[in-house]
Amino acid sequence: MSDAEKGGFLAKVIGPKRRWWAYKARVKELPPNYRAAVEAIERYLMHFGPVTGDSAAALFEDVADLFERAAADGTPIREIVGEDPVEFVEELVRNYRKGGYVDRERARLTQAIESIERAEEHR
């Protein structure tokens, strides 16, 4: 793979390079335990996160925001990610998935039909 191809691949995976390097600089400034947690999340997302491009950049930036606030407040890592770190990250991914609006609309449709069904039962 040529350098140009690698650059295009990276842009698809992580978004614009400038955003990526800004994110990495922010992570580097975190206290060691928070930085290690963010890097672990990042590694997981690189392997299993089905988000790419701008949505990936936004996801990584939001993770940095979350951990910056937590570090400032002294919030323990486990309190951030909960008992199941994989589920924590999977929930993040669900919120940033490119077709996320599709999931919301599916839920909206299901809720509408259930609401109609309840109304019919009360007639």
PDB file of C-alpha atoms in Angstrom:
ATOM      1  CA  MET A   1       0.000   0.000   0.000  1.00  0.00           C
ATOM      2  CA  SER A   2       1.441   3.371  -1.008  1.00  0.00           C
ATOM      3  CA  ASP A   3       1.654   6.323   1.385  1.00  0.00           C
ATOM      4  CA  ALA A   4      -1.198   8.004  -0.515  1.00  0.00           C
ATOM      5  CA  GLU A   5      -3.353   4.883  -0.140  1.00  0.00           C
ATOM      6  CA  LYS A   6      -2.487   4.675   3.565  1.00  0.00           C
ATOM      7  CA  GLY A   7      -3.457   8.322   4.017  1.00  0.00           C
ATOM      8  CA  GLY A   8      -6.783   7.746   2.281  1.00  0.00           C
ATOM      9  CA  PHE A   9      -7.421   4.659   4.380  1.00  0.00           C
ATOM     10  CA  LEU A  10      -6.632   6.516   7.608  1.00  0.00           C
ATOM     11  CA  ALA A  11      -8.890   9.403   6.626  1.00  0.00           C
ATOM     12  CA  LYS A  12     -11.738   6.930   6.079  1.00  0.00           C
ATOM     13  CA  VAL A  13     -11.136   5.250   9.430  1.00  0.00           C
ATOM     14  CA  ILE A  14     -10.351   8.216  11.678  1.00  0.00           C
ATOM     15  CA  GLY A  15     -11.474  11.266   9.749  1.00  0.00           C
ATOM     16  CA  PRO A  16      -9.362  14.266   8.814  1.00  0.00           C
ATOM     17  CA  LYS A  17      -5.765  13.968  10.024  1.00  0.00           C
ATOM     18  CA  ARG A  18      -5.799  17.390  11.668  1.00  0.00           C
ATOM     19  CA  ARG A  19      -8.723  16.337  13.874  1.00  0.00           C
ATOM     20  CA  TRP A  20      -6.999  13.054  14.661  1.00  0.00           C
ATOM     21  CA  TRP A  21      -3.765  14.706  15.760  1.00  0.00           C
ATOM     22  CA  ALA A  22      -5.673  17.269  17.838  1.00  0.00           C
ATOM     23  CA  TYR A  23      -7.502  14.397  19.541  1.00  0.00           C
ATOM     24  CA  LYS A  24      -4.223  12.544  20.155  1.00  0.00           C
ATOM     25  CA  ALA A  25      -2.691  15.687  21.702  1.00  0.00           C
ATOM     26  CA  ARG A  26      -5.656  15.963  24.072  1.00  0.00           C
ATOM     27  CA  VAL A  27      -5.349  12.322  25.095  1.00  0.00           C
ATOM     28  CA  LYS A  28      -1.630  12.764  25.727  1.00  0.00           C
ATOM     29  CA  GLU A  29      -2.451  15.492  28.280  1.00  0.00           C
ATOM     30  CA  LEU A  30      -4.700  13.215  30.345  1.00  0.00           C
ATOM     31  CA  PRO A  31      -3.437  11.733  33.624  1.00  0.00           C
ATOM     32  CA  PRO A  32      -1.837   8.298  33.000  1.00  0.00           C
ATOM     33  CA  ASN A  33      -4.779   6.160  34.161  1.00  0.00           C
ATOM     34  CA  TYR A  34      -7.320   8.128  32.095  1.00  0.00           C
ATOM     35  CA  ARG A  35      -4.987   8.144  29.093  1.00  0.00           C
ATOM     36  CA  ALA A  36      -4.568   4.362  29.375  1.00  0.00           C
ATOM     37  CA  ALA A  37      -8.353   3.922  29.477  1.00  0.00           C
ATOM     38  CA  VAL A  38      -8.885   6.141  26.426  1.00  0.00           C
ATOM     39  CA  GLU A  39      -6.130   4.334  24.534  1.00  0.00           C
ATOM     40  CA  ALA A  40      -7.743   0.988  25.376  1.00  0.00           C
ATOM     41  CA  ILE A  41     -11.102   2.270  24.092  1.00  0.00           C
ATOM     42  CA  GLU A  42      -9.384   3.640  20.993  1.00  0.00           C
ATOM     43  CA  ARG A  43      -7.686   0.295  20.332  1.00  0.00           C
ATOM     44  CA  TYR A  44     -11.005  -1.532  20.690  1.00  0.00           C
ATOM     45  CA  LEU A  45     -12.721   0.932  18.348  1.00  0.00           C
ATOM     46  CA  MET A  46      -9.988   0.523  15.740  1.00  0.00           C
ATOM     47  CA  HIS A  47     -10.696  -3.211  15.673  1.00  0.00           C
ATOM     48  CA  PHE A  48     -14.429  -3.410  16.274  1.00  0.00           C
ATOM     49  CA  GLY A  49     -15.938   0.041  15.862  1.00  0.00           C
ATOM     50  CA  PRO A  50     -18.056   0.152  12.729  1.00  0.00           C
ATOM     51  CA  VAL A  51     -17.796   3.922  12.506  1.00  0.00           C
ATOM     52  CA  THR A  52     -15.605   5.762  10.010  1.00  0.00           C
ATOM     53  CA  GLY A  53     -14.665   9.249   8.873  1.00  0.00           C
ATOM     54  CA  ASP A  54     -16.351  12.217  10.504  1.00  0.00           C
ATOM     55  CA  SER A  55     -18.496  10.078  12.787  1.00  0.00           C
ATOM     56  CA  ALA A  56     -15.355   8.319  14.049  1.00  0.00           C
ATOM     57  CA  ALA A  57     -13.623  11.654  14.606  1.00  0.00           C
ATOM     58  CA  ALA A  58     -16.641  12.912  16.558  1.00  0.00           C
ATOM     59  CA  LEU A  59     -16.742   9.709  18.608  1.00  0.00           C
ATOM     60  CA  PHE A  60     -13.056   9.926  19.539  1.00  0.00           C
ATOM     61  CA  GLU A  61     -13.391  13.626  20.374  1.00  0.00           C
ATOM     62  CA  ASP A  62     -16.390  12.931  22.593  1.00  0.00           C
ATOM     63  CA  VAL A  63     -14.483  10.173  24.390  1.00  0.00           C
ATOM     64  CA  ALA A  64     -11.669  12.678  24.992  1.00  0.00           C
ATOM     65  CA  ASP A  65     -14.242  15.214  26.301  1.00  0.00           C
ATOM     66  CA  LEU A  66     -15.738  12.636  28.638  1.00  0.00           C
ATOM     67  CA  PHE A  67     -12.394  11.595  30.071  1.00  0.00           C
ATOM     68  CA  GLU A  68     -11.129  15.171  30.356  1.00  0.00           C
ATOM     69  CA  ARG A  69     -14.181  16.067  32.445  1.00  0.00           C
ATOM     70  CA  ALA A  70     -13.861  12.894  34.494  1.00  0.00           C
ATOM     71  CA  ALA A  71     -10.172  13.575  35.169  1.00  0.00           C
ATOM     72  CA  ALA A  72     -10.964  17.142  36.224  1.00  0.00           C
ATOM     73  CA  ASP A  73     -13.687  15.880  38.577  1.00  0.00           C
ATOM     74  CA  GLY A  74     -11.635  12.921  39.843  1.00  0.00           C
ATOM     75  CA  THR A  75     -14.278  10.443  38.654  1.00  0.00           C
ATOM     76  CA  PRO A  76     -12.965   6.852  38.859  1.00  0.00           C
ATOM     77  CA  ILE A  77     -12.549   5.055  35.524  1.00  0.00           C
ATOM     78  CA  ARG A  78     -14.931   2.255  36.542  1.00  0.00           C
ATOM     79  CA  GLU A  79     -17.609   4.833  37.278  1.00  0.00           C
ATOM     80  CA  ILE A  80     -17.261   6.097  33.705  1.00  0.00           C
ATOM     81  CA  VAL A  81     -17.289   2.767  31.884  1.00  0.00           C
ATOM     82  CA  GLY A  82     -19.392   0.767  34.330  1.00  0.00           C
ATOM     83  CA  GLU A  83     -19.096  -2.922  35.045  1.00  0.00           C
ATOM     84  CA  ASP A  84     -18.868  -3.899  31.378  1.00  0.00           C
ATOM     85  CA  PRO A  85     -16.417  -1.735  29.406  1.00  0.00           C
ATOM     86  CA  VAL A  86     -17.308  -3.550  26.179  1.00  0.00           C
ATOM     87  CA  GLU A  87     -20.982  -2.658  26.581  1.00  0.00           C
ATOM     88  CA  PHE A  88     -19.974   0.932  27.354  1.00  0.00           C
ATOM     89  CA  VAL A  89     -18.050   1.178  24.081  1.00  0.00           C
ATOM     90  CA  GLU A  90     -20.712  -0.684  22.108  1.00  0.00           C
ATOM     91  CA  GLU A  91     -23.310   1.827  23.341  1.00  0.00           C
ATOM     92  CA  LEU A  92     -21.049   4.679  22.232  1.00  0.00           C
ATOM     93  CA  VAL A  93     -20.735   3.075  18.802  1.00  0.00           C
ATOM     94  CA  ARG A  94     -24.506   2.655  18.516  1.00  0.00           C
ATOM     95  CA  ASN A  95     -24.853   6.397  19.059  1.00  0.00           C
ATOM     96  CA  TYR A  96     -22.355   7.201  16.293  1.00  0.00           C
ATOM     97  CA  ARG A  97     -23.162   4.565  13.733  1.00  0.00           C
ATOM     98  CA  LYS A  98     -23.603   6.142  10.327  1.00  0.00           C
ATOM     99  CA  GLY A  99     -27.169   4.882  10.052  1.00  0.00           C
ATOM    100  CA  GLY A 100     -28.034   5.774  13.650  1.00  0.00           C
ATOM    101  CA  TYR A 101     -31.112   7.659  12.531  1.00  0.00           C
ATOM    102  CA  VAL A 102     -32.409   4.401  11.045  1.00  0.00           C
ATOM    103  CA  ASP A 103     -32.362   2.792  14.478  1.00  0.00           C
ATOM    104  CA  ARG A 104     -34.187   5.782  15.971  1.00  0.00           C
ATOM    105  CA  GLU A 105     -36.825   5.661  13.245  1.00  0.00           C
ATOM    106  CA  ARG A 106     -37.282   1.915  13.720  1.00  0.00           C
ATOM    107  CA  ALA A 107     -37.866   2.517  17.426  1.00  0.00           C
ATOM    108  CA  ARG A 108     -40.256   5.373  16.634  1.00  0.00           C
ATOM    109  CA  LEU A 109     -42.261   3.129  14.273  1.00  0.00           C
ATOM    110  CA  THR A 110     -42.425   0.336  16.842  1.00  0.00           C
ATOM    111  CA  GLN A 111     -43.551   2.760  19.549  1.00  0.00           C
ATOM    112  CA  ALA A 112     -46.231   4.232  17.278  1.00  0.00           C
ATOM    113  CA  ILE A 113     -47.673   0.806  16.484  1.00  0.00           C
ATOM    114  CA  GLU A 114     -47.591  -0.210  20.154  1.00  0.00           C
ATOM    115  CA  SER A 115     -49.364   3.034  21.060  1.00  0.00           C
ATOM    116  CA  ILE A 116     -52.055   2.385  18.463  1.00  0.00           C
ATOM    117  CA  GLU A 117     -52.453  -1.164  19.734  1.00  0.00           C
ATOM    118  CA  ARG A 118     -52.935   0.063  23.319  1.00  0.00           C
ATOM    119  CA  ALA A 119     -55.509   2.609  22.144  1.00  0.00           C
ATOM    120  CA  GLU A 120     -57.425  -0.110  20.275  1.00  0.00           C
ATOM    121  CA  GLU A 121     -57.444  -2.341  23.364  1.00  0.00           C
ATOM    122  CA  HIS A 122     -59.072   0.431  25.415  1.00  0.00           C
ATOM    123  CA  ARG A 123     -62.013   0.914  22.998  1.00  0.00           C
TER     124      ARG A 123
END
